[in-house]
Amino acid sequence: MTDFIATTAGQRATFLCGKSWTAYVSTFVIAVLLFFAALPLAFKYNARAAFVVLIGSALIVGYRLLTIRSYQLYYDEAGVWLASGILPWKKKLTGVKWRDMDEAVYETNFWSWLFQSYTVRVSQRYTQDIEIHATGMARGKDAVATLNARHQDMLHGGAIVVWATRSRRKKPRSGGN
């Protein structure tokens, strides 16, 4: 999967995190249902139906596993990016440029704290939209800390120039009336 990063972001991309093991739980449940419930039922019907169920189940589970594995959060000199997808028409690259980034945050609850699997959000400064929203990310807490530190370093180092908007308040009158 790192070849996707190399081809889309060049050689200077820094990988931050991917999906945690908790993202695979639903696929594991589906695999158990397909291979230990649907397949034996298909064998009771006939061998040809069982073969179709076996091939279909393997394709479904394999596709889900590869899709989950394809989620990669990384940054480069241009910004922060989330790459996903394995099929050519399903590949997706979303991101926020450093100059447009507001902040990176992670959401925590009891389960995310227990399993170290966090939801990572990176928002845009001007619209306050969430450009990157990734659930179940391993080391998401560390990724957020790294992104915010890198963003602050770029702001203080002058690599990013932030333009403040002027307020159009009227000056108070002096003297008179």
PDB file of C-alpha atoms in Angstrom, residues 105-109 112 117-121 132-137 140-141 144:
ATOM      1  CA  VAL A 105      -8.320  16.826  16.403  1.00  0.00           C
ATOM      2  CA  TYR A 106      -9.108  13.332  17.591  1.00  0.00           C
ATOM      3  CA  GLU A 107     -12.273  12.126  19.241  1.00  0.00           C
ATOM      4  CA  THR A 108     -12.074   9.907  22.234  1.00  0.00           C
ATOM      5  CA  ASN A 109     -14.504   7.819  24.195  1.00  0.00           C
ATOM      6  CA  SER A 112     -11.302   4.427  21.595  1.00  0.00           C
ATOM      7  CA  SER A 117      -8.384   3.496  17.915  1.00  0.00           C
ATOM      8  CA  TYR A 118      -9.330   7.134  17.346  1.00  0.00           C
ATOM      9  CA  THR A 119     -11.434   9.198  14.967  1.00  0.00           C
ATOM     10  CA  VAL A 120      -9.190  11.802  13.338  1.00  0.00           C
ATOM     11  CA  ARG A 121     -10.588  15.062  11.948  1.00  0.00           C
ATOM     12  CA  ILE A 132     -10.575  14.679   6.493  1.00  0.00           C
ATOM     13  CA  HIS A 133     -12.686  12.440   8.702  1.00  0.00           C
ATOM     14  CA  ALA A 134     -11.167   9.038   9.388  1.00  0.00           C
ATOM     15  CA  THR A 135     -12.613   6.614  11.933  1.00  0.00           C
ATOM     16  CA  GLY A 136     -10.815   3.780  13.666  1.00  0.00           C
ATOM     17  CA  MET A 137      -7.274   5.017  13.075  1.00  0.00           C
ATOM     18  CA  GLY A 140      -4.548   8.592  15.633  1.00  0.00           C
ATOM     19  CA  LYS A 141      -3.727  10.474  18.827  1.00  0.00           C
ATOM     20  CA  VAL A 144      -2.911  14.551  15.492  1.00  0.00           C
TER      21      VAL A 144
END
